mmCIF file of C-alpha atoms in Angstrom:
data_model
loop_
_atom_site.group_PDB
_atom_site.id
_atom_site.type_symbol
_atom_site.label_atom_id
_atom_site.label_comp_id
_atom_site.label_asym_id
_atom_site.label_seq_id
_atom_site.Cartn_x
_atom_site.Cartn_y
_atom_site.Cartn_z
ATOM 1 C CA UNK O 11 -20.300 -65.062 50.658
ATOM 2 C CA UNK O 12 -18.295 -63.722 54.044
ATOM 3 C CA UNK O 13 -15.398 -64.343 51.862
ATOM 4 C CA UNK O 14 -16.631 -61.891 49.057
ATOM 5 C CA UNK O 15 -17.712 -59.496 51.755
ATOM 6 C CA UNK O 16 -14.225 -59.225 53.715
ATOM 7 C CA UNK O 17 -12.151 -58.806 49.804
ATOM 8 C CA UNK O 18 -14.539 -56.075 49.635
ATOM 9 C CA UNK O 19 -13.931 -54.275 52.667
ATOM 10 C CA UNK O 20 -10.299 -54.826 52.626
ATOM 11 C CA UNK O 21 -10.401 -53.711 48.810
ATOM 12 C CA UNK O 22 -12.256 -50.081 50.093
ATOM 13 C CA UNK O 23 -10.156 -49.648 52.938
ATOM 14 C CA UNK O 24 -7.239 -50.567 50.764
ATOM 15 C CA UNK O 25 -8.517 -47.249 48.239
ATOM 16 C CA UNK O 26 -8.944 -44.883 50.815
ATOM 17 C CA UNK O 27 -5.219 -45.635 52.517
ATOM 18 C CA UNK O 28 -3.515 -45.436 49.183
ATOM 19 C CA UNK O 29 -6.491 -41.524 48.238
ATOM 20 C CA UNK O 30 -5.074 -40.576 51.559
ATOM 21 C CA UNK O 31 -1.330 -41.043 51.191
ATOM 22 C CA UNK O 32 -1.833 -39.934 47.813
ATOM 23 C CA UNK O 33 -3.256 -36.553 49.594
ATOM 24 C CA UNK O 34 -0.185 -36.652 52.197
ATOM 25 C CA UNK O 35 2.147 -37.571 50.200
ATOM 26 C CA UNK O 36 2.150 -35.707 46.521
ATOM 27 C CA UNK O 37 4.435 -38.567 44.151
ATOM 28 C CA UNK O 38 3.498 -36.663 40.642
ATOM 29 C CA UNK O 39 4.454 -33.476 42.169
ATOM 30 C CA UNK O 40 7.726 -34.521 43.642
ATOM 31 C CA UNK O 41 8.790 -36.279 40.853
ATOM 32 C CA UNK O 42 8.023 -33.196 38.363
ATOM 33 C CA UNK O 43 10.652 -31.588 41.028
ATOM 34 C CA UNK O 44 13.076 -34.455 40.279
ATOM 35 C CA UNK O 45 12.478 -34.138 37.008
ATOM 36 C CA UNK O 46 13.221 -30.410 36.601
ATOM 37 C CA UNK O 47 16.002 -30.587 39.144
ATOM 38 C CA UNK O 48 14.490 -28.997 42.117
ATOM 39 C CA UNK O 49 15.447 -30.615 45.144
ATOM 40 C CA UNK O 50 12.519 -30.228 46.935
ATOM 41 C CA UNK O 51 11.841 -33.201 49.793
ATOM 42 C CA UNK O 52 9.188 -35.667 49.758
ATOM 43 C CA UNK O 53 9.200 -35.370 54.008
ATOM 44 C CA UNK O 54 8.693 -31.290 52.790
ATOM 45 C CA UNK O 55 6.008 -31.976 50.298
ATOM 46 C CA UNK O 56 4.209 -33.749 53.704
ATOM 47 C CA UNK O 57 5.090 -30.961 55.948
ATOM 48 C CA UNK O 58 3.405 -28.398 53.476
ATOM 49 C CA UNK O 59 0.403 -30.180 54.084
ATOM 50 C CA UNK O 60 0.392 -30.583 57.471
ATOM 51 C CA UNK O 61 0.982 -26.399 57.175
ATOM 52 C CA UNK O 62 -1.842 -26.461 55.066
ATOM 53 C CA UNK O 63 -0.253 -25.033 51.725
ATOM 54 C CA UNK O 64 -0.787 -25.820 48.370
ATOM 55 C CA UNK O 65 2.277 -27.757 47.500
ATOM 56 C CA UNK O 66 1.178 -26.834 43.833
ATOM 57 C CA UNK O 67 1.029 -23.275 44.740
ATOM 58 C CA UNK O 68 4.492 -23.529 45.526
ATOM 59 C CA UNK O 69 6.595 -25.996 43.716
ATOM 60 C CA UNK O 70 4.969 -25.105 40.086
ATOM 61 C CA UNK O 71 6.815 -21.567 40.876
ATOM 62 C CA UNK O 72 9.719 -22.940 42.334
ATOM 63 C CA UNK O 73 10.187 -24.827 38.977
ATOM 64 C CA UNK O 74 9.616 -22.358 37.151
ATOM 65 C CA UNK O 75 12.296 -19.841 38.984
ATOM 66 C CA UNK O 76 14.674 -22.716 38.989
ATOM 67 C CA UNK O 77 14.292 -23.368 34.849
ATOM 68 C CA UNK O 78 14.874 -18.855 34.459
ATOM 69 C CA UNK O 79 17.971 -19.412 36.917
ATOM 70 C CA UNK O 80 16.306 -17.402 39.828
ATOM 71 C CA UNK O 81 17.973 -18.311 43.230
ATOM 72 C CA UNK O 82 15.010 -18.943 45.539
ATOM 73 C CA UNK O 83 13.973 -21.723 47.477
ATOM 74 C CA UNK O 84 10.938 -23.105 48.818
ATOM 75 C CA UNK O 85 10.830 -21.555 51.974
ATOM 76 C CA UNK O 86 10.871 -18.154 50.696
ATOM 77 C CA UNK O 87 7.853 -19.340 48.743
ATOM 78 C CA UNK O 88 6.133 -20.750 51.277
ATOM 79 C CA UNK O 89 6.304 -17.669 53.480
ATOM 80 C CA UNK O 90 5.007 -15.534 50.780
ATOM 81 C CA UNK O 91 2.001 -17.880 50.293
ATOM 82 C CA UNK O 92 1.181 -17.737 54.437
ATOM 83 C CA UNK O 93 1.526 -13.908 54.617
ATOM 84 C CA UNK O 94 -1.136 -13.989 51.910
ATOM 85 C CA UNK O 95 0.941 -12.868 48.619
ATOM 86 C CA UNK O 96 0.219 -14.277 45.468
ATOM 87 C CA UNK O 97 3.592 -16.186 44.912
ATOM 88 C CA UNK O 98 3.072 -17.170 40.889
ATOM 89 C CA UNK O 99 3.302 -13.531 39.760
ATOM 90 C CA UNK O 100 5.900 -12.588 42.190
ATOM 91 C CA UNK O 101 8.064 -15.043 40.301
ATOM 92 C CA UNK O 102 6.579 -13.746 37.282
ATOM 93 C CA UNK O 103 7.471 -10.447 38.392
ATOM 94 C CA UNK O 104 11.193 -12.026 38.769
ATOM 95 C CA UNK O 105 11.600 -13.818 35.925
ATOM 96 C CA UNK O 106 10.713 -10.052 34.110
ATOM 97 C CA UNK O 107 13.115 -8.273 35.839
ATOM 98 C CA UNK O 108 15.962 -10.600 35.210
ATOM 99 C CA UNK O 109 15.224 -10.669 31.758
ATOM 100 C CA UNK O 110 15.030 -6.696 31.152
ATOM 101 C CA UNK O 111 18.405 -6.816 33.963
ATOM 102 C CA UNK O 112 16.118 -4.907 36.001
ATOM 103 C CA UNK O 113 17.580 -5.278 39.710
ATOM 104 C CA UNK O 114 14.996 -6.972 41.940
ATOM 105 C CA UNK O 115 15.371 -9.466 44.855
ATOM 106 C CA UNK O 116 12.982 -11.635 46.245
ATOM 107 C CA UNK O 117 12.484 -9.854 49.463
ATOM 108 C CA UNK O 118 11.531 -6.263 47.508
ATOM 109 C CA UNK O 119 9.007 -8.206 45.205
ATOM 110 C CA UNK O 120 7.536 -10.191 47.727
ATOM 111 C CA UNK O 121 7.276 -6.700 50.152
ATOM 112 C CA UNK O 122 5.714 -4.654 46.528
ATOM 113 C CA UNK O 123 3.478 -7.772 46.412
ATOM 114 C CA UNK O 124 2.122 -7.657 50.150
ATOM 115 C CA UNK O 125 1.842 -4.182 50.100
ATOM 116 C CA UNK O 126 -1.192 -4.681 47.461
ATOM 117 C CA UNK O 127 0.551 -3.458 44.652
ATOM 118 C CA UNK O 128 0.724 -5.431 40.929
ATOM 119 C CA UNK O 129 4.353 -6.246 40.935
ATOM 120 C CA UNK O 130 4.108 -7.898 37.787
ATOM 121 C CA UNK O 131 2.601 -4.728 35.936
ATOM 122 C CA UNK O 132 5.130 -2.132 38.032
ATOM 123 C CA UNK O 133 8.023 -4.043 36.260
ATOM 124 C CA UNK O 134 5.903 -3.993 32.953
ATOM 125 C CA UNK O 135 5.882 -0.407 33.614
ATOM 126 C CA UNK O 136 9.408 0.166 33.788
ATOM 127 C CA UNK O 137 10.223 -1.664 30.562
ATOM 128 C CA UNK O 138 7.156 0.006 28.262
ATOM 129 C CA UNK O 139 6.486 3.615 30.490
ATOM 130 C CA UNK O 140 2.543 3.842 30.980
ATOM 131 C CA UNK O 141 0.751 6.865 29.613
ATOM 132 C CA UNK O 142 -2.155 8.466 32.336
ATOM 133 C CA UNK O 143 -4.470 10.787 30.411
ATOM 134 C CA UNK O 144 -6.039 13.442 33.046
ATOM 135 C CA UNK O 145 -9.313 15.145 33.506
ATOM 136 C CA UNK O 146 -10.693 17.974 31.568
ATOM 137 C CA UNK O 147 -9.037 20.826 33.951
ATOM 138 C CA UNK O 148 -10.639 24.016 34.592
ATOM 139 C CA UNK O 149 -8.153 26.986 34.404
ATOM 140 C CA UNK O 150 -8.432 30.717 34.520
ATOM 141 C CA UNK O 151 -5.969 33.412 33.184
ATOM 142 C CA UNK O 152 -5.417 36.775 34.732
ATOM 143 C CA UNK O 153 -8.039 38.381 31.755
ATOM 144 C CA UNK O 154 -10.433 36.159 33.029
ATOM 145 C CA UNK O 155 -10.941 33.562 30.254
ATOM 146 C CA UNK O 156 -11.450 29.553 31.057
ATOM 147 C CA UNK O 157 -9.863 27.542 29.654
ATOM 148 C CA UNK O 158 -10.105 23.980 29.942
ATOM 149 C CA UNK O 159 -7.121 21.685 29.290
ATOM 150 C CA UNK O 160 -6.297 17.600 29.030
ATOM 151 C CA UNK O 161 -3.141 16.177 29.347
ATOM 152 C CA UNK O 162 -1.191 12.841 28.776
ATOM 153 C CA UNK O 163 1.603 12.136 32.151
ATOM 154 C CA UNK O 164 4.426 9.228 30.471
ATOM 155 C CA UNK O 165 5.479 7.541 33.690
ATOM 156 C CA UNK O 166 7.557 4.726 34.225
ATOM 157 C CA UNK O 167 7.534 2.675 38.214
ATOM 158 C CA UNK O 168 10.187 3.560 40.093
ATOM 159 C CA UNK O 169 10.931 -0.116 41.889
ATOM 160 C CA UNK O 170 12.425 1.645 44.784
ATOM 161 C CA UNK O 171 9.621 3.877 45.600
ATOM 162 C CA UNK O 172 6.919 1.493 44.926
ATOM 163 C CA UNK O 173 6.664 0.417 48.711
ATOM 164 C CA UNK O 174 4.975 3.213 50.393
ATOM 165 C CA UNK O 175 4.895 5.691 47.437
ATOM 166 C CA UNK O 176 1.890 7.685 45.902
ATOM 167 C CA UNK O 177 0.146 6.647 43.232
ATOM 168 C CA UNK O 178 -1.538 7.648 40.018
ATOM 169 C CA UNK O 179 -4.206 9.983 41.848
ATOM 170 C CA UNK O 180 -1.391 11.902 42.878
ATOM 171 C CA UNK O 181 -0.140 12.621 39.735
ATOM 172 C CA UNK O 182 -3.294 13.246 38.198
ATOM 173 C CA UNK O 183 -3.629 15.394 41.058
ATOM 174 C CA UNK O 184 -0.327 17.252 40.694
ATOM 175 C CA UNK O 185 -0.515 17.684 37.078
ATOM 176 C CA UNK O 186 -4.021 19.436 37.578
ATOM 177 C CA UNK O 187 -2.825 21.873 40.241
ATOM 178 C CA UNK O 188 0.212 22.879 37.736
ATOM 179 C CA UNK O 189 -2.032 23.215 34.919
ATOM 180 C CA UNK O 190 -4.308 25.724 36.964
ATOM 181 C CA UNK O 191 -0.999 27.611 38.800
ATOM 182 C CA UNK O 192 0.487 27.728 35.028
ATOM 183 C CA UNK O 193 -2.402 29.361 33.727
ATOM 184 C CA UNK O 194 -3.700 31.233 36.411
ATOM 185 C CA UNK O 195 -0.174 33.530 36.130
ATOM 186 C CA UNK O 196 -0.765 33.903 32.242
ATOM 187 C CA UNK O 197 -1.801 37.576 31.275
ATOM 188 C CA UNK O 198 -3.427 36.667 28.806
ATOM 189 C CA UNK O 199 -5.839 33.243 27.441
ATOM 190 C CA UNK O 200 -3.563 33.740 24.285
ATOM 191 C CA UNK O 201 -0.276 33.322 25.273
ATOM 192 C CA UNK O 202 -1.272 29.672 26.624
ATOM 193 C CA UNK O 203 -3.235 29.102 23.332
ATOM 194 C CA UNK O 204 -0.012 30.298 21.392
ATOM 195 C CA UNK O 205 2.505 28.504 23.576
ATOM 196 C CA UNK O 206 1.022 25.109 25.393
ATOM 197 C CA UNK O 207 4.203 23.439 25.823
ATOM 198 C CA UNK O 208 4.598 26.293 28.482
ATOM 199 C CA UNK O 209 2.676 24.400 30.883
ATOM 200 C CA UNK O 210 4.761 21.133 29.606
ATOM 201 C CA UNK O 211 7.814 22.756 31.022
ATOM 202 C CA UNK O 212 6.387 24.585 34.140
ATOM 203 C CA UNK O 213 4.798 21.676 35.414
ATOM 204 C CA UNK O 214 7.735 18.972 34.991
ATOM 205 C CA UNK O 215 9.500 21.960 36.493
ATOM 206 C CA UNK O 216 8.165 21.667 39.511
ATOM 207 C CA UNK O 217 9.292 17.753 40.369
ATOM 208 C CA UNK O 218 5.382 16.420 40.569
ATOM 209 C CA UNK O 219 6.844 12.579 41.081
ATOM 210 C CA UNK O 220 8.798 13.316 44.291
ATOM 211 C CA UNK O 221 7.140 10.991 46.913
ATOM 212 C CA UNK O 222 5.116 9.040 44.411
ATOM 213 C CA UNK O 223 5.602 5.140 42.762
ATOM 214 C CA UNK O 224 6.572 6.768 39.546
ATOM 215 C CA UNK O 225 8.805 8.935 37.595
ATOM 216 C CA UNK O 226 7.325 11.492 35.046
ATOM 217 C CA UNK O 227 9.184 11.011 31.877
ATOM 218 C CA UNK O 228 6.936 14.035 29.742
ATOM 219 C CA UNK O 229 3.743 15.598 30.211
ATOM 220 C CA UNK O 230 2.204 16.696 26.715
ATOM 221 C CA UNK O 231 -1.218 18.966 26.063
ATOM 222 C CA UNK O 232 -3.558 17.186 24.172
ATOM 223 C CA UNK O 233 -6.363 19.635 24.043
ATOM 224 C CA UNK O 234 -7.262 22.753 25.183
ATOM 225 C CA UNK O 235 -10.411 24.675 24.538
ATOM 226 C CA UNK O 236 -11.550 28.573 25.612
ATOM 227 C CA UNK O 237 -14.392 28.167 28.009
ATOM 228 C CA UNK O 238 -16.367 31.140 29.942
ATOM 229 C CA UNK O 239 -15.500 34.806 30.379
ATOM 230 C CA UNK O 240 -15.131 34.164 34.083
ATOM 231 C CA UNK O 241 -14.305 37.597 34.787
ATOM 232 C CA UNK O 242 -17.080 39.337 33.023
ATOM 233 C CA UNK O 243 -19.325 37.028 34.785
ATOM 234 C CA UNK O 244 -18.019 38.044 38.211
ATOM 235 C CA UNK O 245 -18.450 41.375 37.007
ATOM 236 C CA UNK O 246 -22.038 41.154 35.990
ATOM 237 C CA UNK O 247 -22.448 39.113 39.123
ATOM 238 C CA UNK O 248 -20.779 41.842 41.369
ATOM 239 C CA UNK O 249 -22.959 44.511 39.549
ATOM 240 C CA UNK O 250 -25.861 42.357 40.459
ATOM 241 C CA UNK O 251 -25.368 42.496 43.870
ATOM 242 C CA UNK O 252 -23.743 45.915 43.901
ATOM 243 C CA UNK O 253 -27.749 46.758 42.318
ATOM 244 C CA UNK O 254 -29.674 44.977 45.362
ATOM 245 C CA UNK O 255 -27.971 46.508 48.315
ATOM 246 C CA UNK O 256 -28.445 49.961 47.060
ATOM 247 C CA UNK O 257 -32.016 48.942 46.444
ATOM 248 C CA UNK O 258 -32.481 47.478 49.926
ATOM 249 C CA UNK O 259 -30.791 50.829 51.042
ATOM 250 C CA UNK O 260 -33.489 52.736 49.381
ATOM 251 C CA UNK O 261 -35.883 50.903 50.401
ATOM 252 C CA UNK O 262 -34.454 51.531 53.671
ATOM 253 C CA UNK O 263 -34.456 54.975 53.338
ATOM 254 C CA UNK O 264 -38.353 54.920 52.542
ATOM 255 C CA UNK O 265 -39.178 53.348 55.432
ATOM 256 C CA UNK O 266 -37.851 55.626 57.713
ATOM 257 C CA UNK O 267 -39.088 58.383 55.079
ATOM 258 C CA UNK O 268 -42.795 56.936 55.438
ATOM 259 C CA UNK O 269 -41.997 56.427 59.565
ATOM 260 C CA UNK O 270 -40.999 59.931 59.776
ATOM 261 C CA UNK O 271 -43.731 61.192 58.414
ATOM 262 C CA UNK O 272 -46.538 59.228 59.918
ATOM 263 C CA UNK O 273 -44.753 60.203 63.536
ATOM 264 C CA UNK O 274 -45.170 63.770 62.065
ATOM 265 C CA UNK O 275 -48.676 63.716 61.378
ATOM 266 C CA UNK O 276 -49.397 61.902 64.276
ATOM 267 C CA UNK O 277 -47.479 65.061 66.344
ATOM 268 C CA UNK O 278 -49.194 67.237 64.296
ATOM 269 C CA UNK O 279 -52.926 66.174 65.582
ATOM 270 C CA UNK O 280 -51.351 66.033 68.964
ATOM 271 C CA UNK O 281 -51.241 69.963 68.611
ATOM 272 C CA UNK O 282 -54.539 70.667 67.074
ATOM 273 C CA UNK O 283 -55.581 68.228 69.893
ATOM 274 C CA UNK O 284 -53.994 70.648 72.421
ATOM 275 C CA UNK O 285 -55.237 73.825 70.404
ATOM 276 C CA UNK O 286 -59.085 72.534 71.053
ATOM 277 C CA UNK O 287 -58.260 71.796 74.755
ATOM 278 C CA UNK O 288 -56.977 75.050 75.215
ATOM 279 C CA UNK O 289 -60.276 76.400 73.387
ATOM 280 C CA UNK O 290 -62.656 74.943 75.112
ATOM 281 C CA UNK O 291 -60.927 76.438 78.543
ATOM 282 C CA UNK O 292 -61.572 79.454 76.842
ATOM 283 C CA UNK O 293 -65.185 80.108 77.942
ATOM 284 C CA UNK O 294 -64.898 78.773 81.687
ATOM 285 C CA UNK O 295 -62.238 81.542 81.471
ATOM 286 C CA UNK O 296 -63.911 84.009 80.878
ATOM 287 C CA UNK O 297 -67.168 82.914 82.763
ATOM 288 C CA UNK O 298 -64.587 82.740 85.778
ATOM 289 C CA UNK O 299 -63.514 86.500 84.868
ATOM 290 C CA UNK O 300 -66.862 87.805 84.994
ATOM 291 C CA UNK O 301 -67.519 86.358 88.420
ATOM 292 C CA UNK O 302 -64.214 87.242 90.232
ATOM 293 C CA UNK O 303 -65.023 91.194 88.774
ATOM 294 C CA UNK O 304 -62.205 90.791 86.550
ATOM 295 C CA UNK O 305 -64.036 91.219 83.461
ATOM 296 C CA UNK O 306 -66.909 93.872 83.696
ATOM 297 C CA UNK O 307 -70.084 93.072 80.817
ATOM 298 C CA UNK O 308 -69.068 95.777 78.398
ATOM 299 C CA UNK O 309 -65.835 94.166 78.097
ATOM 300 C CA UNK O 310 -67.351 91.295 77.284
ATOM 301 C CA UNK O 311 -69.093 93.177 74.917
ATOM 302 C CA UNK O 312 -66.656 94.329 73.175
ATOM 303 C CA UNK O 313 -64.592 91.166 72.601
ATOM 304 C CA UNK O 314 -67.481 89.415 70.838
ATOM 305 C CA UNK O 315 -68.042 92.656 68.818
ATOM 306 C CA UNK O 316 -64.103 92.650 67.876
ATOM 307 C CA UNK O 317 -64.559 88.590 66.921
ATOM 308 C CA UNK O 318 -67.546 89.322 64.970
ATOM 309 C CA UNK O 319 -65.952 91.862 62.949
ATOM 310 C CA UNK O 320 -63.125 89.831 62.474
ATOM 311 C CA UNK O 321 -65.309 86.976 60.984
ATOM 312 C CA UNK O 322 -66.917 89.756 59.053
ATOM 313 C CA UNK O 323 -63.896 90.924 57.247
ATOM 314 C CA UNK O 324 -62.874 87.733 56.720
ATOM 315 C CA UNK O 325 -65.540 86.397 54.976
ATOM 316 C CA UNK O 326 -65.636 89.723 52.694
ATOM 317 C CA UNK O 327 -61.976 89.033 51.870
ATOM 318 C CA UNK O 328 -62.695 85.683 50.733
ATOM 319 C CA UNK O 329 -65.776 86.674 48.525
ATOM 320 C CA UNK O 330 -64.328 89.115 46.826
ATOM 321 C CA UNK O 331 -61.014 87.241 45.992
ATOM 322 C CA UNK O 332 -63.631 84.485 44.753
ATOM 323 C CA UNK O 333 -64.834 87.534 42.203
ATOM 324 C CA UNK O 334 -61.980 88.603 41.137
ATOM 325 C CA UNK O 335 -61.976 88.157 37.294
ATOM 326 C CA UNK O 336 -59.148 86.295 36.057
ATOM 327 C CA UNK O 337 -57.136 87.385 33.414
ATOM 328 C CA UNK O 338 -57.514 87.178 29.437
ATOM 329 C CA UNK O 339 -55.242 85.311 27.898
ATOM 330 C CA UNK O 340 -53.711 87.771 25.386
ATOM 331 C CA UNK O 341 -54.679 88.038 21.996
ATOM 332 C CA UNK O 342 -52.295 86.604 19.468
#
């Protein structure tokens, strides 16, 4: 029974030794490499697991360069997986390039790659050129009309420019802001609705790929419809507010109108005001007259017989212009 037990443990110890060289040491792998004529190391294979890498990861695209007649080796590969690229579709990438006889070393890919572009799909691009449809963009001409146009950029990746170069926002971007210069200087909505490749050959023109990952092969108009009357509207809208400041200026005016005229009445009843105070100093002044001798009785006399005769003839006046027949109005 202690014999069983000891061919057991020997037998499990023996299994995890051979899983663990196995691990180490990757046989299938490195004789795949023999097999395609890689020379690739089995002491290597080890050391890329000691580095922690993938040997898969990196002799599956070594093989694969090797079979397309790439000249790379594995520890280009291997630095290009611990910088973080993605090493299959830079030899992807490759392998494209030599085919089309596009010029590409490994050191440009592998840099396109880092920099967190597809380097795979920029090479696509510069054997089939990619079409980039823009926005609807708003436009207005001189008249004032909208119009509101979408085009379709052909571009094709420029390798070379790929590493630090714009991308497709800029175009879009560029594209838009000839569109709206192009038709902005138009006289008229109608000559741009007459003549659309205009804006074609304004806008390529004006060299919209300098600085960017691309190179603008055509720009064609693939719609264009008449929008607002911007200018009327700005008109109406002008008027509009043209209207409400000369109606707050009125209204202006009638305030101080209205102020003007309460501050008269109000001056006005400050005179009557002053016209009773002076009347009612009427009577000590003449009670003061009599006293000092200045004014004898008959004077005194007299003055209220010259006011009572005064208020006499005044109230005849008014009676009789109150019976004063008015006038027929003449027979016809």
């Amino acid at each position: 029974m202690e014999l069983l037990l000891g061919s057991g443990f020997l037998l499990v110890i023996a299994v995890v030794v051979i899983m663990a060289f196995l691990y180490f040491v990757p046989l299938g792998l490195w004789i795949s490499a023999l097999a395609a004529n890689v020379p690739v190391g089995i002491f290597t294979l080890v050391g890329m697991r000691m580095r922690r890498v993938i040997p898969q990861k990196i002799i599956l695209p070594l093989i694969k360069a090797n079979k397309a007649g790439l000249t790379v080796n594995s520890n280009q590969l291997e630095a290009h997986y611990l910088a973080g690229g993605n090493v299959d579709k830079v030899i992807d990438a490759l392998i494209a390039a030599h085919r089309a006889q596009i010029p590409l070393p490994f050191e440009r890919s592998a840099a396109i790659d880092l920099a967190g572009r597809d380097v795979l799909e920029a090479v696509q691009m510069s054997v089939n050129p990619k079409v980039i449809e823009t926005p609807i963009v708003s436009a207005v001409a001189k008249n004032g009309i909208e119009l509101k146009i979408k085009a379709r950029v052909t571009v094709r990746a420029n390798i070379d420019r790929l590493v630090g170069g714009a991308g497709e926002p800029t175009i879009i971007a560029r594209v838009g802001e000839g569109i709206v210069t192009t038709v902005g200087s138009s006289e008229n909505h109608s000559d741009v609705l007459s003549n659309p490749d205009d804006i074609s050959k304004t806008v390529l023109g004006k060299g919209l790929d300098a600085g960017t990952a691309f190179e603008i092969l055509s720009i064609d108009i693939a719609d264009v419809d008449v929008g607002r009357n911007i200018g009327a509207q700005l008109q109406t809208d002008q008027a509009e507010a043209d209207k409400r400041i000369a109606q707050a200026k009125a209204e202006e005016r009638r305030a101080m109108a209205v102020a003007k005229e309460q501050e008269m009445k109000a001056y006005t009843q400050e005179m009557q005001a002053r016209v009773v105070e002076a009347q009612s100093d009427v009577p000590h002044a003449l009670a003061a007259a009599l006293r000092e001798g200045k004014l004898g009785v008959m004077d005194y006399y007299n003055l209220n017989n010259i006011n009572a005769d005064t208020k006499m003839r005044e109230t005849i006046s008014k009676s009789s212009d109150e019976e004063l027949p008015t006038t027929p109005p003449p027979v016809k």
